[in-house]
mmCIF file of C-alpha atoms and ligand atoms in Angstrom:
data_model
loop_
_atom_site.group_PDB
_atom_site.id
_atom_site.type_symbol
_atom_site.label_atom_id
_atom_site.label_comp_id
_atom_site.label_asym_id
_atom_site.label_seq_id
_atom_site.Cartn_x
_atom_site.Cartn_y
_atom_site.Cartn_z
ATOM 1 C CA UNK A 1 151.898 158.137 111.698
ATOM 2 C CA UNK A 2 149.119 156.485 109.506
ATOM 3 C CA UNK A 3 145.925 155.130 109.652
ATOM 4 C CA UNK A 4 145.560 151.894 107.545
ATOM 5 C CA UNK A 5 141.808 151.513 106.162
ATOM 6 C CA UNK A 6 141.581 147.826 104.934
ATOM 7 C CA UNK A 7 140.191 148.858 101.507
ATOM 8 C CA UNK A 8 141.136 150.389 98.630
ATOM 9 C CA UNK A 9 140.620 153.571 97.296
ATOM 10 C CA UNK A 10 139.003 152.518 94.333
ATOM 11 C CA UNK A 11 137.799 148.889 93.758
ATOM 12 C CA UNK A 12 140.095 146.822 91.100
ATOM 13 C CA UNK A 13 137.977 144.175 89.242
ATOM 14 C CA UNK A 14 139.770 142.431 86.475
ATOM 15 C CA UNK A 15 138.422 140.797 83.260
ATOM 16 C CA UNK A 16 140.629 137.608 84.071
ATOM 17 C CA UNK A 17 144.465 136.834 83.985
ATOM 18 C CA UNK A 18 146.162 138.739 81.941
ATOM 19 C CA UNK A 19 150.219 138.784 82.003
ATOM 20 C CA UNK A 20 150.590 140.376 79.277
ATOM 21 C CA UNK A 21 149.182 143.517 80.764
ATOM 22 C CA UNK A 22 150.562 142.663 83.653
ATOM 23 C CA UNK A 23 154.164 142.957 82.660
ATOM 24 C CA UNK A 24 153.643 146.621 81.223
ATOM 25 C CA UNK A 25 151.466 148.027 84.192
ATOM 26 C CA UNK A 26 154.071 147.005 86.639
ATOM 27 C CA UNK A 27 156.065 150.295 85.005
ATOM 28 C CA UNK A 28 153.697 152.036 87.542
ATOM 29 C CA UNK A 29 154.420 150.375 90.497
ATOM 30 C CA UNK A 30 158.327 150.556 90.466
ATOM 31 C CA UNK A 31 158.757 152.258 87.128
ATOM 32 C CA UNK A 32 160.641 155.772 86.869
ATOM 33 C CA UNK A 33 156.999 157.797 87.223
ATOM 34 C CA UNK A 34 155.147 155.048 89.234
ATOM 35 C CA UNK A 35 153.618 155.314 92.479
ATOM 36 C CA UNK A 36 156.564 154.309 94.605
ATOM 37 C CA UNK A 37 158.553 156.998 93.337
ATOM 38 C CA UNK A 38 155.439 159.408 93.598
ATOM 39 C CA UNK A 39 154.630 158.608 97.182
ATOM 40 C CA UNK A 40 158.867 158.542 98.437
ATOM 41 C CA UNK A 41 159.527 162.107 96.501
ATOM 42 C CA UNK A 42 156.457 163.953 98.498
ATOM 43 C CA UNK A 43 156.759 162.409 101.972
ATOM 44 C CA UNK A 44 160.252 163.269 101.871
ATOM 45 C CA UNK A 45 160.217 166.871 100.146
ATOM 46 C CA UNK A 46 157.837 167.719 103.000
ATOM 47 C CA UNK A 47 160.159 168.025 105.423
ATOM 48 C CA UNK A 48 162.108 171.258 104.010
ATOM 49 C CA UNK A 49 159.074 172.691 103.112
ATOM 50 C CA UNK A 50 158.760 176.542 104.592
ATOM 51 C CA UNK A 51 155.031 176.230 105.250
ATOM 52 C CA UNK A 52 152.581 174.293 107.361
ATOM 53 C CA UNK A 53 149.972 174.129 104.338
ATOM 54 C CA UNK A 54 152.957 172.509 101.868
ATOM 55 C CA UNK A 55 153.876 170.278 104.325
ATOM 56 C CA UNK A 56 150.195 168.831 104.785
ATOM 57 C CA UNK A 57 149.645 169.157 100.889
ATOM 58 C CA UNK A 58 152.666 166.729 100.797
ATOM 59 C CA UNK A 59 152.178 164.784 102.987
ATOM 60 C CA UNK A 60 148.323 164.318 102.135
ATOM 61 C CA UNK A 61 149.554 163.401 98.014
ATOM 62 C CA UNK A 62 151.926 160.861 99.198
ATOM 63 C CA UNK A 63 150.033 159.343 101.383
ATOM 64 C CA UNK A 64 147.404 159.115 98.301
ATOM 65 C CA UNK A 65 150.604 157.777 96.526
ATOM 66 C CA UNK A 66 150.716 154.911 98.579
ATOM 67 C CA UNK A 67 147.668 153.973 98.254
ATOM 68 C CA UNK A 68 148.152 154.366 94.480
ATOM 69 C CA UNK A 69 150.831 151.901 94.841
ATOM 70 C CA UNK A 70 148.083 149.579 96.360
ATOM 71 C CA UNK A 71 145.558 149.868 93.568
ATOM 72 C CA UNK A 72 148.753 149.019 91.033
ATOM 73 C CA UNK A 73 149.809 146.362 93.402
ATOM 74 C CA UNK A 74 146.265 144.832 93.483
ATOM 75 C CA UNK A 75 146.229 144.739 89.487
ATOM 76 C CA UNK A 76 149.522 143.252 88.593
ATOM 77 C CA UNK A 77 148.546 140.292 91.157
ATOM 78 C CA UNK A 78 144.835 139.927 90.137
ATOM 79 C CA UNK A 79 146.266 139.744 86.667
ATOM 80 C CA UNK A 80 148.775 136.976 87.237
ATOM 81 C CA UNK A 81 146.910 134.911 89.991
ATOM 82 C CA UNK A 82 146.778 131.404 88.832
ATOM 83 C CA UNK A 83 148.973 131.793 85.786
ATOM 84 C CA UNK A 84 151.668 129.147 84.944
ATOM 85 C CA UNK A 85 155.069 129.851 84.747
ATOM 86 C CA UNK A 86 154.849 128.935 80.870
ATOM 87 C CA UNK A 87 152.221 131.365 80.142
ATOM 88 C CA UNK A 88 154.094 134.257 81.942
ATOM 89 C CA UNK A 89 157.062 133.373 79.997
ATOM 90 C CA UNK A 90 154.752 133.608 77.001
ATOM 91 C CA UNK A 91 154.125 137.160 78.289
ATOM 92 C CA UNK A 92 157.592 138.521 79.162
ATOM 93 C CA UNK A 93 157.277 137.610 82.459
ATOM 94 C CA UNK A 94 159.397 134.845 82.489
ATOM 95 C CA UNK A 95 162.633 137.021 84.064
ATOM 96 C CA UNK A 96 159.984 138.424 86.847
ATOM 97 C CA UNK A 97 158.843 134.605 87.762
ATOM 98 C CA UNK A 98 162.480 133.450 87.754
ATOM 99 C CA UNK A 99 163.217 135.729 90.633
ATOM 100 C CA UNK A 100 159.880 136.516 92.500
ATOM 101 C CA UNK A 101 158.085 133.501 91.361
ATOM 102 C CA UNK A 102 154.067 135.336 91.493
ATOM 103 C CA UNK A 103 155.267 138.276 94.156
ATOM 104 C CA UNK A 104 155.391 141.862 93.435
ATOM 105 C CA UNK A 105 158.742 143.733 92.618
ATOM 106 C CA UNK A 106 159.671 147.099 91.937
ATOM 107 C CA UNK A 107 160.752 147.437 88.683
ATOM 108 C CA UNK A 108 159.986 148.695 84.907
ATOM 109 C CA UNK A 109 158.387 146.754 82.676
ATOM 110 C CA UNK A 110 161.920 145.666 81.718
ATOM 111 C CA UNK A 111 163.306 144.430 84.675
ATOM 112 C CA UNK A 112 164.897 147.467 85.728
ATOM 113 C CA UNK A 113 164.838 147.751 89.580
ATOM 114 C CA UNK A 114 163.532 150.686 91.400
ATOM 115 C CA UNK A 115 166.082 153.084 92.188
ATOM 116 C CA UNK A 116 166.008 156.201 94.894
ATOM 117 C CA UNK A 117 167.782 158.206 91.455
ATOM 118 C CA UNK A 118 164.054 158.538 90.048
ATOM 119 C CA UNK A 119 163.650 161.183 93.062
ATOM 120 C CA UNK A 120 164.738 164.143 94.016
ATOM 121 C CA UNK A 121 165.164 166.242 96.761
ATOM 122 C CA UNK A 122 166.995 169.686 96.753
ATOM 123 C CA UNK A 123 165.613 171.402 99.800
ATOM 124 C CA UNK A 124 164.449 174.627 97.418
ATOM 125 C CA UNK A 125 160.528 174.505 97.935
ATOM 126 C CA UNK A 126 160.104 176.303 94.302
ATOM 127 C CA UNK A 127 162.756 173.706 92.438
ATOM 128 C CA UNK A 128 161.035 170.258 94.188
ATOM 129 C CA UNK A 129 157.030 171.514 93.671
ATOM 130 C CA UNK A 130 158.252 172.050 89.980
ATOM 131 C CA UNK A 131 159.780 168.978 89.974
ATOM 132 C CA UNK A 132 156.655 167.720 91.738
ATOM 133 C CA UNK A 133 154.081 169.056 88.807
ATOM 134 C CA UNK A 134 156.467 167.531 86.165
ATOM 135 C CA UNK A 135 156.108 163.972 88.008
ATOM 136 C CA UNK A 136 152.533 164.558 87.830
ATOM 137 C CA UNK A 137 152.444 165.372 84.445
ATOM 138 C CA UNK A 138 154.877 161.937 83.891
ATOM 139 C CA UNK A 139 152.290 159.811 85.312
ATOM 140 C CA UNK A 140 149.865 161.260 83.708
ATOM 141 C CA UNK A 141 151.233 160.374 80.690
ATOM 142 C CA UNK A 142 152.467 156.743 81.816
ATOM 143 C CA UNK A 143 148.860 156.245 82.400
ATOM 144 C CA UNK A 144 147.710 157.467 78.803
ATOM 145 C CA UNK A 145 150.203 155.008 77.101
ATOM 146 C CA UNK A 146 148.759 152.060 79.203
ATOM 147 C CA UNK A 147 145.093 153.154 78.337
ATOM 148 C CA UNK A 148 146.390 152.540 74.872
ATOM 149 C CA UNK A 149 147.723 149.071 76.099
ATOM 150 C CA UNK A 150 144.804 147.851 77.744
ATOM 151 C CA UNK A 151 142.781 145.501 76.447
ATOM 152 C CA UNK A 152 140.637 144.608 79.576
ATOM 153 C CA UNK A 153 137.909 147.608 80.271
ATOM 154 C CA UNK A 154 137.814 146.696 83.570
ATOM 155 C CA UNK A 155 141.780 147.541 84.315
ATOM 156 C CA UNK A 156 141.116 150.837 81.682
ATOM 157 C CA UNK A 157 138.200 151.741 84.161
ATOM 158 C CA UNK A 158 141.346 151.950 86.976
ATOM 159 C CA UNK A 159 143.485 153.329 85.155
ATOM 160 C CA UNK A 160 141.270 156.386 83.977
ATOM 161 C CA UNK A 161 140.768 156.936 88.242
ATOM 162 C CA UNK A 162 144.248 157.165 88.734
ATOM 163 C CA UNK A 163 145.203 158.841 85.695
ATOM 164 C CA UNK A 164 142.395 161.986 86.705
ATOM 165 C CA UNK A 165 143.973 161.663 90.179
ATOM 166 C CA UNK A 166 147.268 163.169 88.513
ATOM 167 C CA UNK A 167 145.264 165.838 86.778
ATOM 168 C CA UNK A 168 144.277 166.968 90.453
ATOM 169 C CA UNK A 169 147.267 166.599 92.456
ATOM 170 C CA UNK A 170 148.802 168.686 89.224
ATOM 171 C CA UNK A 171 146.824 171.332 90.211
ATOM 172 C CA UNK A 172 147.340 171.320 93.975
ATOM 173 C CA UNK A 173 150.988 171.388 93.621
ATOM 174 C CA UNK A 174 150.512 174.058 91.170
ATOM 175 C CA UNK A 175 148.573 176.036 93.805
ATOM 176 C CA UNK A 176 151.233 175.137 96.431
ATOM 177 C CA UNK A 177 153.587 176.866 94.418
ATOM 178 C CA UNK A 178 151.421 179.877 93.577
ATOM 179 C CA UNK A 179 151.113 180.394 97.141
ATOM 180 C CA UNK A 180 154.956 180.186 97.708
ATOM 181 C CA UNK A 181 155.534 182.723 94.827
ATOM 182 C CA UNK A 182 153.719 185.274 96.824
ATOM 183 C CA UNK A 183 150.381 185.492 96.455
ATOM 184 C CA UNK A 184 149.175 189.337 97.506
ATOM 185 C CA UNK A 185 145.996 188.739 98.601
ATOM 186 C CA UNK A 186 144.457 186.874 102.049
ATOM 187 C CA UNK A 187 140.269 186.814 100.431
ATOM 188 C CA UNK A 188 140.903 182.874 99.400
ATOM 189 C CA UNK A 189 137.926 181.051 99.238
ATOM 190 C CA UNK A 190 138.723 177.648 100.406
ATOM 191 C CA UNK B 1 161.946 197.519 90.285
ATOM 192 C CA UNK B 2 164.425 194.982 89.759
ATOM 193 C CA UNK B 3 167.985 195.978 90.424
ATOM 194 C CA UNK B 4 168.480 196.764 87.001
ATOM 195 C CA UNK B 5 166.402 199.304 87.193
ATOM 196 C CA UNK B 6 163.358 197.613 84.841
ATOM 197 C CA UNK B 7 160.094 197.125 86.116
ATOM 198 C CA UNK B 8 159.796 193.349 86.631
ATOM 199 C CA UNK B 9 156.874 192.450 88.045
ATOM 200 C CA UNK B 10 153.095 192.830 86.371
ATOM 201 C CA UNK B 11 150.148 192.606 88.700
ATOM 202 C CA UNK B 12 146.770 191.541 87.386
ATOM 203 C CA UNK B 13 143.354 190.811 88.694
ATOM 204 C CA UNK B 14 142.924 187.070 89.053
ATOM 205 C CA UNK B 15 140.271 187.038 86.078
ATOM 206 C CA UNK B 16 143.245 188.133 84.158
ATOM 207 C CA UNK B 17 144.578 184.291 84.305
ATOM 208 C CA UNK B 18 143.531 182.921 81.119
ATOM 209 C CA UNK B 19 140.734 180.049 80.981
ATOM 210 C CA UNK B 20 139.282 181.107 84.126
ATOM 211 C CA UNK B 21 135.931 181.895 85.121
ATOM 212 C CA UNK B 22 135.235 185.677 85.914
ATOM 213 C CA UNK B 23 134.862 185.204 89.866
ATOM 214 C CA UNK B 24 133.939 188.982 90.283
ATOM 215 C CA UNK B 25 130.984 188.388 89.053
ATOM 216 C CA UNK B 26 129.654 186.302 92.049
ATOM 217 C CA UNK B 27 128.213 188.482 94.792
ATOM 218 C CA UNK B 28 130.632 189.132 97.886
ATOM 219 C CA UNK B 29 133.633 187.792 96.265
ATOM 220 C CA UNK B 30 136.423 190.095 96.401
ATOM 221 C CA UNK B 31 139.053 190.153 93.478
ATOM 222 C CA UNK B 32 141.913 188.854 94.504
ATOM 223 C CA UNK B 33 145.250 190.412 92.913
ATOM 224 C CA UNK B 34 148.222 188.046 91.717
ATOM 225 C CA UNK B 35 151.841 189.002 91.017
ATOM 226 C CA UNK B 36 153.518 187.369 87.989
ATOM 227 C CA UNK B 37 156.930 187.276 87.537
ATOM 228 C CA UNK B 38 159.340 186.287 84.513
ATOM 229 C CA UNK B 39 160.604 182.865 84.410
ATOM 230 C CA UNK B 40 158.065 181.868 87.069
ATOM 231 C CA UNK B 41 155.300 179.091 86.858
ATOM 232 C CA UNK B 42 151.972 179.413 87.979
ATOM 233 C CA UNK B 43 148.266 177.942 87.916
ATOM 234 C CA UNK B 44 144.680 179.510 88.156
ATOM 235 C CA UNK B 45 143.316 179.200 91.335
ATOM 236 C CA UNK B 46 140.656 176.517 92.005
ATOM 237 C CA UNK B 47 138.006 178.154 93.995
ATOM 238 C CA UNK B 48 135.484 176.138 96.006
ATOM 239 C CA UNK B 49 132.063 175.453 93.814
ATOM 240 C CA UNK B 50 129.762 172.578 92.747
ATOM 241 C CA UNK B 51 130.480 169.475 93.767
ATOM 242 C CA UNK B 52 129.659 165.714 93.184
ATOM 243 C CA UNK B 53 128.245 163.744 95.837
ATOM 244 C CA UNK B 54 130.404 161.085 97.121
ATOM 245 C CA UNK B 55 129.567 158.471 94.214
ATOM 246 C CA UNK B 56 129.537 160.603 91.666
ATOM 247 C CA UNK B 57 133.189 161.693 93.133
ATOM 248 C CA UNK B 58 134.253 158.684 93.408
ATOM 249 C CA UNK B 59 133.581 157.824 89.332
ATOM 250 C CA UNK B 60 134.885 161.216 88.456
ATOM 251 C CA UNK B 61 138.040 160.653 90.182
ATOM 252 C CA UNK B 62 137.567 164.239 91.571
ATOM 253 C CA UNK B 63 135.274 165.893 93.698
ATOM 254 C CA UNK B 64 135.224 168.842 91.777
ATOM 255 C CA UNK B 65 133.652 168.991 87.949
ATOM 256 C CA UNK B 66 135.630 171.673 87.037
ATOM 257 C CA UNK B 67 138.411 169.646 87.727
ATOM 258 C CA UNK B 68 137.649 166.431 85.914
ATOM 259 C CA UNK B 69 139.269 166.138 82.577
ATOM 260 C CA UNK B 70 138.935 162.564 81.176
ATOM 261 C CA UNK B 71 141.254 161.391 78.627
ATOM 262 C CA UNK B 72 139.742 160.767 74.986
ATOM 263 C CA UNK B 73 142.798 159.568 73.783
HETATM 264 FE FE1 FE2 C 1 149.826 161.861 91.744
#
């Protein structure tokens, strides 16, 4: 189960509407290496995991997935409150407020839906945390190209959080899977 | 041994693992050993240090320093 905390893990402020930023963060919210696909992979890997300590790291990063997805959630909607349908046509948006009018979807910044292919799960612990490091390393990068595309310093400032947030989990998984290779000795200083 | 007969594993100290900090220098920390193998992938152990205090953490994005690698991009 899961504890809901009514707050976010890191505040999102926003210069003002923006749909043209908008349209390309969404990538991260339903994108191929968002935070949908992030959060599903890891809370369902967990369960052929061989270890207690995978399982929690798991289940600990996907539940920081989700509320990854939260923080992108809260940025593609305080970036398109209040704006008319003209101006998010203006912005490539105009397919997005056709079907969901100002509501969030999972898709890429092109339209293309969300799809359980982006995720993988092939019950060898060594296979998915590799697989798990690469998606880390993917949104890592997703979040380097929309650095580049941000023009509001306020979104960058989010952005830069979740993009060091990969960096770490990176590392975790990469332990995860040290300690699944076989490490030899029991002095860890945790 | 591998079952071609080769030797096919290589054990080093942990301060072996490149761009990592000597830890057998610090004062009742034993050296841990770690087996690498071909064709594997592995990462340097984190090891608990410094860290920021909850604001700082919170800016950082990590709790740890050593782990905070902004992007200057
Ligand atoms: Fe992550």
């Amino acid at each position: 189960m899961w504890v809901y905390q009514k707050k976010l893990e890191y505040p999102v402020r926003v210069s003002g509407p923006n749909p043209r930023l908008a349209k390309v963060i969404i990538t991260q919210y339903g994108g191929p290496d968002g935070e949908l696909s992030a959060s599903l992979r890891y809370l369902n890997q967990r369960y052929s995991m061989p270890t207690d300590k995978a399982r929690g790291l798991l289940t600990d990063i996907g539940t920081e997935e989700l509320a990854h997805m939260e923080i992108v959630a809260t940025i593609f909607y305080k970036l398109t409150r209040g704006v008319s349908p003209e101006q998010m046509q203006a912005a490539g948006l105009g397919g997005h407020y056709a079907q969901h009018n100002h509501a969030l979807f999972w898709s890429d910044p092109e339209g293309v839906p969300w799809i359980a292919a982006y995720v993988q799960a092939t019950g060898d612990p060594i296979t998915d945390l590799t697989e798990d490091m690469n998606a880390e390393q993917k949104a890592r990068s997703t979040y380097e190209h929309l650095i580049h595309l941000s023009d509001d310093p306020c979104v960058t400032d989010v952005l830069r959080f979740l993009r060091q947030r990969e960096v770490v989990h990176f590392q975790r998984f990469g332990e995860a899977l040290n300690d699944l290779q076989g490490f030899l000795s029991s002095k860890k200083v945790f | 041994m591998n079952s071609n007969g080769y030797q096919s594993t290589f054990i080093y100290p942990y301060p072996n693992i490149p761009g990592t900090p000597n830890i057998s220098a610090q004062p009742g920390v034993s050296m841990p050993m770690f087996q690498f193998q071909l064709a594997h992938a592995y990462v340097p152990w984190h090891y608990m240090g410094q860290v920021f205090n909850p604001a700082e953490a919170l800016a950082h994005g990590t709790l740890f320093p050593e782990l905070f690698s902004p992007y200057r991009g």
